[in-house]
Structures are given as C-alpha cells and as structure tokens.
mmCIF file of C-alpha atoms and ligand atoms in Angstrom:
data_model
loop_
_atom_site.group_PDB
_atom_site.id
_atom_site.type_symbol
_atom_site.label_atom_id
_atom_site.label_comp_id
_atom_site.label_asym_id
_atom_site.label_seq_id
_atom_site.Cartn_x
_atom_site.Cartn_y
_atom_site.Cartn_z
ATOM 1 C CA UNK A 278 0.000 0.000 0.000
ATOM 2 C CA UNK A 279 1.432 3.472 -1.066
ATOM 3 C CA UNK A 280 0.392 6.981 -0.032
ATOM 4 C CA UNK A 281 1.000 9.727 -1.969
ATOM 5 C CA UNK A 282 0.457 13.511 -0.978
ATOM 6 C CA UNK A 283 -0.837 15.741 -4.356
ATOM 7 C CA UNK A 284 2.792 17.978 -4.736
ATOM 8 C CA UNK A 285 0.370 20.632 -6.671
ATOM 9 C CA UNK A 286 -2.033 20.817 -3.319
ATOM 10 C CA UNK A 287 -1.882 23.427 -0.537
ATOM 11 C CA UNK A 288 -2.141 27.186 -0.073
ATOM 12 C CA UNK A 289 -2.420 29.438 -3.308
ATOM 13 C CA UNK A 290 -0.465 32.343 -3.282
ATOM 14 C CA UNK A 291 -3.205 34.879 -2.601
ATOM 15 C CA UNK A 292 -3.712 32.684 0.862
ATOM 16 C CA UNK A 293 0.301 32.395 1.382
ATOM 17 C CA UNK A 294 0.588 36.119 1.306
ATOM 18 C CA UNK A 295 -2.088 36.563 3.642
ATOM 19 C CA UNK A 296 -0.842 34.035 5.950
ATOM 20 C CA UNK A 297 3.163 35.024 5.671
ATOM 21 C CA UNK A 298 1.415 39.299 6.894
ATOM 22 C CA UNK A 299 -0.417 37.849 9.648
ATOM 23 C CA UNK A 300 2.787 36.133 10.844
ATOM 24 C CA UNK A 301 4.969 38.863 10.474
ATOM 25 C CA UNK A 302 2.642 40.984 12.450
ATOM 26 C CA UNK A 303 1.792 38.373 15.257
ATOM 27 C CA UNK A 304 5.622 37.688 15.586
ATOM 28 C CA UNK A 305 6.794 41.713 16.164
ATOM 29 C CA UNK A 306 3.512 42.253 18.451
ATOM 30 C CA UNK A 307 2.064 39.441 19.069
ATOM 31 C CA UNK A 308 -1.492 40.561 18.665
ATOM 32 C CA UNK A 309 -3.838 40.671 15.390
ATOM 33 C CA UNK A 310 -7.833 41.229 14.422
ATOM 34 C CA UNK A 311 -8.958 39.729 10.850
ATOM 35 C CA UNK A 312 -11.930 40.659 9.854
ATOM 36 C CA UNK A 313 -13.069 37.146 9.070
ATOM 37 C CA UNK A 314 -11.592 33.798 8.633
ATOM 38 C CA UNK A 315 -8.038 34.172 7.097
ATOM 39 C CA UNK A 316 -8.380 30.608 5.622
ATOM 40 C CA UNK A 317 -11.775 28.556 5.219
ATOM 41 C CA UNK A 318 -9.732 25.616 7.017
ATOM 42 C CA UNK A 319 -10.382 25.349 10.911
ATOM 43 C CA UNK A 320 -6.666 24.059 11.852
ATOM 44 C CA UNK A 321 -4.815 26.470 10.400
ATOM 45 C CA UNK A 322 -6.874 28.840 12.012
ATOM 46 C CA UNK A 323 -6.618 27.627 15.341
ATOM 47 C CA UNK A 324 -2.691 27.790 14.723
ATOM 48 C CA UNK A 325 -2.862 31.386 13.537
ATOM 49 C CA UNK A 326 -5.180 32.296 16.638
ATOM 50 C CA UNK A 327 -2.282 30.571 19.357
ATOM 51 C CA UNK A 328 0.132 33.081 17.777
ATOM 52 C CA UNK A 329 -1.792 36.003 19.176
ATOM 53 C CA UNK A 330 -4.427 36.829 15.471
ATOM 54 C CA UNK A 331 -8.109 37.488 16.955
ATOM 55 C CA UNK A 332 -10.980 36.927 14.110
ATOM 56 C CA UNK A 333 -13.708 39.850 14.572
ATOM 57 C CA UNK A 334 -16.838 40.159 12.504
ATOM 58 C CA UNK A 335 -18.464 43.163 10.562
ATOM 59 C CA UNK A 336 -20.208 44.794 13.919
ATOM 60 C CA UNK A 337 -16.893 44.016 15.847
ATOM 61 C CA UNK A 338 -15.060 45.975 13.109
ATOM 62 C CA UNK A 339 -17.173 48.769 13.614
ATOM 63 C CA UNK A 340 -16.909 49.123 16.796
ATOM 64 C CA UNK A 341 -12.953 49.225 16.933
ATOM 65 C CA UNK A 342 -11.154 52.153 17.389
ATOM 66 C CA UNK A 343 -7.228 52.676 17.230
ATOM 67 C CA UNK A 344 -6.218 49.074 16.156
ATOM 68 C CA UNK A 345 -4.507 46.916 13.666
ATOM 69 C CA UNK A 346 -6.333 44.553 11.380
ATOM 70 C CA UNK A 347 -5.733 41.786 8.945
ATOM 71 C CA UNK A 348 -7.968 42.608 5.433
ATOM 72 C CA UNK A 349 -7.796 38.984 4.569
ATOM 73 C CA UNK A 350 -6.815 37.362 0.661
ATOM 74 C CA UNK A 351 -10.763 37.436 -0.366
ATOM 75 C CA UNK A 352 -10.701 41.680 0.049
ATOM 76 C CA UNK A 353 -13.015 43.884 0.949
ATOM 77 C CA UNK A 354 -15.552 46.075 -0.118
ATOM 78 C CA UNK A 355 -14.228 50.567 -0.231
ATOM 79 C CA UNK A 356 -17.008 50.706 2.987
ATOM 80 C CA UNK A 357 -14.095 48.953 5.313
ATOM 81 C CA UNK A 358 -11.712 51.068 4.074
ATOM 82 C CA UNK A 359 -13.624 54.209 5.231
ATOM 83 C CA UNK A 360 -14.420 52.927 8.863
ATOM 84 C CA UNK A 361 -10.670 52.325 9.225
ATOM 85 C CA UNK A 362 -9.721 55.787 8.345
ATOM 86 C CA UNK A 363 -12.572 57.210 10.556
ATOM 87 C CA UNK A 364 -11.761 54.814 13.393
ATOM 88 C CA UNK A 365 -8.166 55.132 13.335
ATOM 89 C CA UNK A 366 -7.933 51.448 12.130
ATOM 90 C CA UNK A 367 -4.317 50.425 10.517
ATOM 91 C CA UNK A 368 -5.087 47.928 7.938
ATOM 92 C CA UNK A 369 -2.367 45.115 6.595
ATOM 93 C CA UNK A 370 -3.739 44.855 3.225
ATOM 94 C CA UNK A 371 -3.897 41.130 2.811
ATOM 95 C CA UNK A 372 -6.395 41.074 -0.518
ATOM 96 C CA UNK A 373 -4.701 39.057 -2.995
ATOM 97 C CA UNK A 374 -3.500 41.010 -5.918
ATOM 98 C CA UNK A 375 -5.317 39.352 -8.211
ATOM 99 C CA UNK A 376 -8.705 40.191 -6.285
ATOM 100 C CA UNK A 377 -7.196 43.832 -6.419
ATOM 101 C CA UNK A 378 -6.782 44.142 -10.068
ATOM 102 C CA UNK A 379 -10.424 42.594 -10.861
ATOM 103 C CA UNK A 380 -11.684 45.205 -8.150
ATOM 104 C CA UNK A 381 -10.453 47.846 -10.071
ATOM 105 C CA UNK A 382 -11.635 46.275 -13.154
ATOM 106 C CA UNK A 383 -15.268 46.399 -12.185
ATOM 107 C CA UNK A 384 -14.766 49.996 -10.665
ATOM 108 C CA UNK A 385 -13.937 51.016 -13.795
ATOM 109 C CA UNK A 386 -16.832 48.954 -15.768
ATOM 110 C CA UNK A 387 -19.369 50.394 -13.616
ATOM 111 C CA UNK A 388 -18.460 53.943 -13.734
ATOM 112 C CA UNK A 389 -17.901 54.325 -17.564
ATOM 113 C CA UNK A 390 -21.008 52.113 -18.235
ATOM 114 C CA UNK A 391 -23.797 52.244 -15.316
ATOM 115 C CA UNK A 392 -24.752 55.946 -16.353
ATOM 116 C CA UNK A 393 -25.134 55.000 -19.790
ATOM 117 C CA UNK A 394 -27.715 51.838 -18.249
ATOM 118 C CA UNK A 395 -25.392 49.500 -18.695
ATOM 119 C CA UNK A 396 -25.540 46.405 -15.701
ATOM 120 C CA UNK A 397 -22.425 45.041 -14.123
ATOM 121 C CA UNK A 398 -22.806 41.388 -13.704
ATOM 122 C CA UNK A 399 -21.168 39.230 -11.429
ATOM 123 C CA UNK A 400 -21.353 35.627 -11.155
ATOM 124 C CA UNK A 401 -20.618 34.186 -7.816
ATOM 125 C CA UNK A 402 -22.012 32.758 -4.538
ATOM 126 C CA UNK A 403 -24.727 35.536 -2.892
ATOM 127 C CA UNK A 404 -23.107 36.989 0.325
ATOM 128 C CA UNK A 405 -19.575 35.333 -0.024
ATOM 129 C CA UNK A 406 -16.964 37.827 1.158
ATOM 130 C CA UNK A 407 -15.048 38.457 -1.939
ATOM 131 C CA UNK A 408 -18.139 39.144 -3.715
ATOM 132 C CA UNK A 409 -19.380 41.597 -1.325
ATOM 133 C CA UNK A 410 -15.912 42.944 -2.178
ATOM 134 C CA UNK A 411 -16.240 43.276 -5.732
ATOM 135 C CA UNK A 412 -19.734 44.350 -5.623
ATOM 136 C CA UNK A 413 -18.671 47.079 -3.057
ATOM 137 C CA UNK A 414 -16.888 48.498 -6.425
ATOM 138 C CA UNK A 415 -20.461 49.232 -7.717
ATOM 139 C CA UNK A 416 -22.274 50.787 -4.666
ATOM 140 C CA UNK A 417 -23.707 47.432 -4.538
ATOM 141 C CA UNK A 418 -25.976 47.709 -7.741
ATOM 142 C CA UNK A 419 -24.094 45.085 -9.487
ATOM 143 C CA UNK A 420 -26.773 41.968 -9.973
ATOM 144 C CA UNK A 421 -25.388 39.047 -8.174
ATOM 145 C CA UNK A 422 -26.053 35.862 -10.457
ATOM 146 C CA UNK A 423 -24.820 32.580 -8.341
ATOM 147 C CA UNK A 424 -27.661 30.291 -10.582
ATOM 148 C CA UNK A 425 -29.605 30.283 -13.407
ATOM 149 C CA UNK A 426 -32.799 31.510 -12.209
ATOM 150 C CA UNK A 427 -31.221 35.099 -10.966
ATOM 151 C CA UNK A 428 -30.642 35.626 -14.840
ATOM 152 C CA UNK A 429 -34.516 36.952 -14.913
ATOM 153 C CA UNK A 430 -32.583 39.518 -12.806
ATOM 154 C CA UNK A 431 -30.716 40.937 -15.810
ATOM 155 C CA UNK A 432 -32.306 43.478 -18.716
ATOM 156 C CA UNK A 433 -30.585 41.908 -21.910
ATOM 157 C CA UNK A 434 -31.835 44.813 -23.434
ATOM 158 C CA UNK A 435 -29.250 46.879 -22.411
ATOM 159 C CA UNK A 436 -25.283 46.615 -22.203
ATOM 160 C CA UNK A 437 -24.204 43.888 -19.756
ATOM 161 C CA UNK A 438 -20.720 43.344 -18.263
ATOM 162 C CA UNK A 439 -19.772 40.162 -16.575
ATOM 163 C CA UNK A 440 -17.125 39.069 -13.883
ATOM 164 C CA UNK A 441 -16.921 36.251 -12.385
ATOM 165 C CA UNK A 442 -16.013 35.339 -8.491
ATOM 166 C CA UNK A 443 -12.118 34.132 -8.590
ATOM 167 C CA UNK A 444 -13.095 30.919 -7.563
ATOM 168 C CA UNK A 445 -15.743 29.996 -9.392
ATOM 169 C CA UNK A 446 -15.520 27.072 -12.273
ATOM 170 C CA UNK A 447 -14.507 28.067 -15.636
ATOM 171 C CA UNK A 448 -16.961 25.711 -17.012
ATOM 172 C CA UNK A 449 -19.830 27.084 -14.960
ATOM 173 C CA UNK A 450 -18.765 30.616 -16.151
ATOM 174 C CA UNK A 451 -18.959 30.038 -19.537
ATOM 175 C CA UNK A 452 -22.434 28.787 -19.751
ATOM 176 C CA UNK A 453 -23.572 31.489 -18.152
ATOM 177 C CA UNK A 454 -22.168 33.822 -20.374
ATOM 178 C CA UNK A 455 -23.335 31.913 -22.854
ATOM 179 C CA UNK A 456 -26.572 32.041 -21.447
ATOM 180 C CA UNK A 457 -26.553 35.721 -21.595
ATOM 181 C CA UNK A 458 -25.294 36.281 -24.705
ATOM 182 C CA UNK A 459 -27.921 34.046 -26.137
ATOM 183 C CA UNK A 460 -30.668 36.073 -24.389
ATOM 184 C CA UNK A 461 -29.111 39.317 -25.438
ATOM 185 C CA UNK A 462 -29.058 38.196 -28.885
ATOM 186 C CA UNK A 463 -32.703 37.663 -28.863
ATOM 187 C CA UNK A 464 -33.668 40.530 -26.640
ATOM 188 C CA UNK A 465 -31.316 43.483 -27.178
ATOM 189 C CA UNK A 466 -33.123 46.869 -29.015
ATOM 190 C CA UNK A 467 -30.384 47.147 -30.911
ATOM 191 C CA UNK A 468 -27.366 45.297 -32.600
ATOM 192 C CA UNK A 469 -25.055 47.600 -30.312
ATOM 193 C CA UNK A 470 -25.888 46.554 -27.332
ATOM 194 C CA UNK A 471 -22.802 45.206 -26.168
ATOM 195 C CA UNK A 472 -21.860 42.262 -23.987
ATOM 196 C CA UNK A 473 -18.491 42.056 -22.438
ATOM 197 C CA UNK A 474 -17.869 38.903 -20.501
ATOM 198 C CA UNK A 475 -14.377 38.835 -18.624
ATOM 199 C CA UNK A 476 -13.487 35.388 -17.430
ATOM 200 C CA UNK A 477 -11.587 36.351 -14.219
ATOM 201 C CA UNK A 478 -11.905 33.127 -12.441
ATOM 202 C CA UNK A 479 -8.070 32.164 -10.952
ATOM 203 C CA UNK A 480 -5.628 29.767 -12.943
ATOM 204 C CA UNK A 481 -4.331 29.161 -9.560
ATOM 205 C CA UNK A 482 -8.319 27.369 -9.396
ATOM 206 C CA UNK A 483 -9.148 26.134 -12.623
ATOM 207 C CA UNK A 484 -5.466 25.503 -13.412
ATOM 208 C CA UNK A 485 -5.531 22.411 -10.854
ATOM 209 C CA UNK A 486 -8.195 21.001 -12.658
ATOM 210 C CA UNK A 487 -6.599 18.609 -14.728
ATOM 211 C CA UNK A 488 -3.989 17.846 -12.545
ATOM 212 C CA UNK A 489 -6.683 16.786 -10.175
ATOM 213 C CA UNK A 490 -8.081 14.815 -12.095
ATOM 214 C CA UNK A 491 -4.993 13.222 -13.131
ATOM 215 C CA UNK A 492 -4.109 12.734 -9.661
ATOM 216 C CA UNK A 493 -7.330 11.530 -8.931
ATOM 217 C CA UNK A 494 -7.122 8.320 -11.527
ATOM 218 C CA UNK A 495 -3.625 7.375 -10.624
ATOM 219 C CA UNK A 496 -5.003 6.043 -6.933
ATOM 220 C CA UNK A 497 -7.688 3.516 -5.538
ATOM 221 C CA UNK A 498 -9.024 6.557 -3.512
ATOM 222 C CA UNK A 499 -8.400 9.429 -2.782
ATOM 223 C CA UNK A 500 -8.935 11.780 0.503
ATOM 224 C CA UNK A 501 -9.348 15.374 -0.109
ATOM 225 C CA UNK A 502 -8.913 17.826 2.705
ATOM 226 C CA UNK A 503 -10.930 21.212 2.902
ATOM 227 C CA UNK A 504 -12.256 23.622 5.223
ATOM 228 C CA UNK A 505 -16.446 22.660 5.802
ATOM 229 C CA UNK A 506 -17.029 26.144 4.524
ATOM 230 C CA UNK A 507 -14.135 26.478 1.864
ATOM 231 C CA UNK A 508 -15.624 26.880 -1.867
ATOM 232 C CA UNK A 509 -12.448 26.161 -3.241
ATOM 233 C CA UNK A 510 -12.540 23.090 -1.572
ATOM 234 C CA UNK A 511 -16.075 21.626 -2.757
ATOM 235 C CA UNK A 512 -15.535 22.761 -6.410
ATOM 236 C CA UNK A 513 -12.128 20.946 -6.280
ATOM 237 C CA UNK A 514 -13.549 17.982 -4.516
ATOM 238 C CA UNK A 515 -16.098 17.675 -7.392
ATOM 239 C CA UNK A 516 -13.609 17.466 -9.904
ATOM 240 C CA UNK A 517 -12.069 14.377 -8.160
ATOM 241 C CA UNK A 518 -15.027 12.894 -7.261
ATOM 242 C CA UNK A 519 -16.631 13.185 -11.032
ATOM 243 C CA UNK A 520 -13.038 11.294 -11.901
ATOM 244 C CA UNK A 521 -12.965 8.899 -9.027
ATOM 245 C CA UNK A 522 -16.308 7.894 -6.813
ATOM 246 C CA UNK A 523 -13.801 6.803 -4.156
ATOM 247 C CA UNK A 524 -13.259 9.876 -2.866
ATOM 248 C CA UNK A 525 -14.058 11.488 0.690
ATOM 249 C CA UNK A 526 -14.198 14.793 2.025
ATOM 250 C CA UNK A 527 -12.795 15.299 5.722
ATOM 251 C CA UNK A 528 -11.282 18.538 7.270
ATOM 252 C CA UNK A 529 -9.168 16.824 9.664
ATOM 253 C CA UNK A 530 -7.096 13.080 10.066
ATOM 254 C CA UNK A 531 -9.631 12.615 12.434
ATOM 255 C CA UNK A 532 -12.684 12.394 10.174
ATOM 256 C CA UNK A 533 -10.542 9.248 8.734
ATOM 257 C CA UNK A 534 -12.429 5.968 8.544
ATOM 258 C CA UNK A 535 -10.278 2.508 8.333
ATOM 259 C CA UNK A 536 -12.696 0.990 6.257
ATOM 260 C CA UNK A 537 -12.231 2.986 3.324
ATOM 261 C CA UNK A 538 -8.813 1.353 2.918
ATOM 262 C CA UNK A 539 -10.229 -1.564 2.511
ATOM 263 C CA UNK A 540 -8.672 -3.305 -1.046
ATOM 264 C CA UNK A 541 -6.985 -0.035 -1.793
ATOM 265 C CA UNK A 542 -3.275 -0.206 -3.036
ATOM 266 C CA UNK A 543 -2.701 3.753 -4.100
ATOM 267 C CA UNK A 544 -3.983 6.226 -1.579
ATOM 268 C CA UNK A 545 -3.709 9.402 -2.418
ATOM 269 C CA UNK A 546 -4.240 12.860 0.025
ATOM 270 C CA UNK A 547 -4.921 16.598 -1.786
ATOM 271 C CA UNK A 548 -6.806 19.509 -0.460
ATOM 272 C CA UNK A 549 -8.243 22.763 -1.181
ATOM 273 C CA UNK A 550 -6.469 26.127 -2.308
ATOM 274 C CA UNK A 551 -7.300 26.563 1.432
ATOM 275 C CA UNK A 552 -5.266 23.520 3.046
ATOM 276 C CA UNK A 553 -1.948 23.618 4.975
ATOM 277 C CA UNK A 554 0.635 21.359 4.111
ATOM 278 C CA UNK A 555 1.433 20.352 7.450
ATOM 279 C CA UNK A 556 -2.039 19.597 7.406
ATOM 280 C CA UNK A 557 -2.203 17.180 4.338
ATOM 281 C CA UNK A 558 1.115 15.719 5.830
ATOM 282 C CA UNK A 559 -0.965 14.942 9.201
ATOM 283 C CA UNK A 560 -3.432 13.150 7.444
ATOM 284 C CA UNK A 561 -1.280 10.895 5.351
ATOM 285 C CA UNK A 562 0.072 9.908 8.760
ATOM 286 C CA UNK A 563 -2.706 9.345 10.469
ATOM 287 C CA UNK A 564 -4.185 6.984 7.449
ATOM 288 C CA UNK A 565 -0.472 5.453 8.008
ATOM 289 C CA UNK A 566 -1.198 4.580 11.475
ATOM 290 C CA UNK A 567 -4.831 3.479 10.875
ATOM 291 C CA UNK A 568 -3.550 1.096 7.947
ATOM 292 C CA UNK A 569 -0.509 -0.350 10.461
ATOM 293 C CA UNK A 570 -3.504 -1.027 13.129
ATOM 294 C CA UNK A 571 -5.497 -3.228 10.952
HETATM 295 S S1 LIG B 672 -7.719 31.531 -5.438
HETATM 296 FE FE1 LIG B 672 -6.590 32.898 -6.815
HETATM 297 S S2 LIG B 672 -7.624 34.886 -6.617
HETATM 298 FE FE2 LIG B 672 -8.294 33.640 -4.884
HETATM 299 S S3 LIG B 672 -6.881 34.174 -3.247
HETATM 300 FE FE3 LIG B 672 -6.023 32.379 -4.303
HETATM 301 S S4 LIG B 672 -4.597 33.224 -5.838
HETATM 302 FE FE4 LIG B 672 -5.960 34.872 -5.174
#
C-alpha cells in the first residue's frame, strides 16, 4: 500500500501572502484582528489564533477604534476602508493582488457604463466575502447571479458586463455567459448593445483542474482535505469525485475511517487552495497509522 500527498495541493499564493502578513505581524507584536476567517480551514486557524491573530466580525469591526487589522486574501468592499480611516484602524492589506486588479476592473466597468444603463454582472455565490468585495466596487448595484434563475434579474436589453467570483468554475462561467449572450441576442433593441464577458476566475483554481483529475485516476481513492465552509474546496472535490467515486471529504485526520482502505493499493491525500501542508502531511500519517492497526 502506497500513499502519496498531491505535490500541486496546498495554499495558493493569494492565501500564502495573507498568511506570511499575519505572521509577520503576530511575531513583532504578538497581537492581530482579521476581519473574518483568514483561511476557510479550521486548523490552520486555530494555529494562527495561538500566535496572538483574533478573528472579529463586521459589527466588531465597527466598533474598533485605534487598532490593527488583517484585510484577509478574499478583500473587501471601499465601505471597510472608510471605517478604518474614521476609526483610526491600521489595515495590513492582505487582498490578494489578483482580487485587487479585478476590483479595479469592475470599478472602472461600472463607472464608464452604469450611467449610460449598462448592468455590471457578477457571477458568484450571494453573500460570499469576496463578492461583497467586488460588488462594493459598484455601490452594490451590481446583480449578483450565483444560478440560473437570478438571470430573470438581468435586462438583456441593455449593455451587460460580466465578472466572475475568482473561484468559481470556468466551465460554470462560460455557460452562463453563454446564457446571456444568447438572451441578449434575442432581446437586445439594438445590434449595439454590447456584452463584455471577462473570465476572471483564478488559474491558480481552474489551473488544478486537470492535474486533479490526473491525480485523482492514478489512486484507488483518494482523501481530499478542505475547510467545511471552503468553496475552493467543494468545487475541487467535485472534480475528483466526477473522476474517481472513491473519494471522501474530511477537514481533519480525524474524520478518517479505516474501512475505506479496505482493497486499496494507491492512496492518495490533496486539499483545497485553502489547506496547509502540514495539514495534508498529518493526514497521510494518520491513514499510516490506521492502515498499520489493521
Ligand atoms: S484563489 Fe486565486 S484569486 Fe483567490 S486568493 Fe487564491 S490566488 Fe488569489
């Protein structure tokens, strides 16, 4: 029986970054609010919080006056930006870079098209944070599309623009862009009426996908580890799944069940975008000592 860890899993480098200013700042002062989970993934967290980093919520924000805070990789909407200036609030800008740029992107869409009628679109899960983020860029008018039916939401009449949530599937993206286009090309007034759809899911997402995949047919199963609430982690954990039913879902070697070793000769561990490597490691040896107990 062999076990294999997934070399391509672990932290991508928007979550690294975040991660590597948190530590910096815990280790000169040895104290740190995020506003929100730094990682979907419950261990790492609970590491990050011994080392001094204190999670507070919206109303907590708020609240705070003269402090330090972590913006974490998924960004922010301009709102937080303003409290911390009014507050006194330093911020360690932890948004990845590439949520930055498509920030800016949509800032720009919506102020040299909303005037004009045009809708900014962006397709992503209702109330996550980095779309709260990105629709922050819009004075929250953007329409939020995270399934079909909130297309009814959109006038294809008049000039659309669409973005999509970094983490979202490229697959799923397209067909709803498709889907618009298709009812735009039925609906619009005029030939003119534009459509720009800019695919701005992360490589560092879809990029794994056929490594996954790969990885997921070289072994007899295959354990993915993921945060309960981490996206990444359940689109990812689709992928291997549609390539290999043997596959479980845990977010810690506990969750590990002997019997699923049963017959298997390859086992092979990955994780989310989201998961540590020491925490992939400490599952691989925990199915190592379940396997030697049998
Ligand atoms: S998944 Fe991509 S966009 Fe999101 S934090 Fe990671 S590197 Fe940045």
């Amino acid at each position: 029986m062999k076990i294999s860890i997934d070399p391509k899993a672990g932290f991508c480098s928007g979550v690294k970054r975040a991660i590597s200013l948190a530590e910096e700042e815990l280790q000169r002062s040895g104290h740190l609010f995020c506003l929100g989970q730094v990682v979907h993934n419950e261990q790492e967290e609970n590491r990050l919080t011994n080392l001094g980093l204190e999670i507070i919520d919206q109303d907590d924000f708020r609240k705070l006056q003269n402090a330090v805070v972590l913006i974490r990789a998924h960004g922010e909407p301009p709102e937080t930006y303003e409290i911390a200036v009014k507050n006194n609030i330093r911020l360690i800008d932890g948004t990845c870079p590439i949520v930055i740029k498509l920030q800016k992107k949509i800032r720009k869409s919506f102020i040299e098209n909303y005037e004009a009628g045009g809708q900014i679109v962006i397709f992503g899960k209702k109330n996550h944070p980095e779309v709260l983020g990105l629709s922050g860029q819009t004075d929250n008018l953007a329409i939020i599309v995270e399934e079909e039916n909130d297309l009814t939401k959109i006038d294809f009449s008049q000039p659309v623009s669409l973005f999509a949530q970094t983490t979202k599937s490229k697959e799923a993206f397209n067909e709803i862009s498709s889907k618009i286009r298709l009812n735009m090309e039925q609906e619009a007034i005029s030939e003119r009426t534009e459509f720009c759809s800019t695919d701005s899911t992360c490589r560092q997402v879809t990029g794994r996908d056929q490594n996954l995949r790969n990885f997921a047919n070289e072994n007899d199963i295959v354990i993915f580890v993921g945060g309960k609430k981490s996206s990444n982690g359940h689109y990812l954990f689709e992928i291997v799944k549609s390539e290999n039913s043997n596959a479980f879902y845990v977010d810690s070697p506990e969750k590990i069940v002997k019997s699923w070793f049963d017959g298997a000769e390859q086992i092979g561990v990955t994780g989310a975008t989201s998961t540590p490597g020491w925490l992939l490691n400490e599952v691989a040896a925990n199915i190592e000592k379940l396997i030697l107990t049998a």
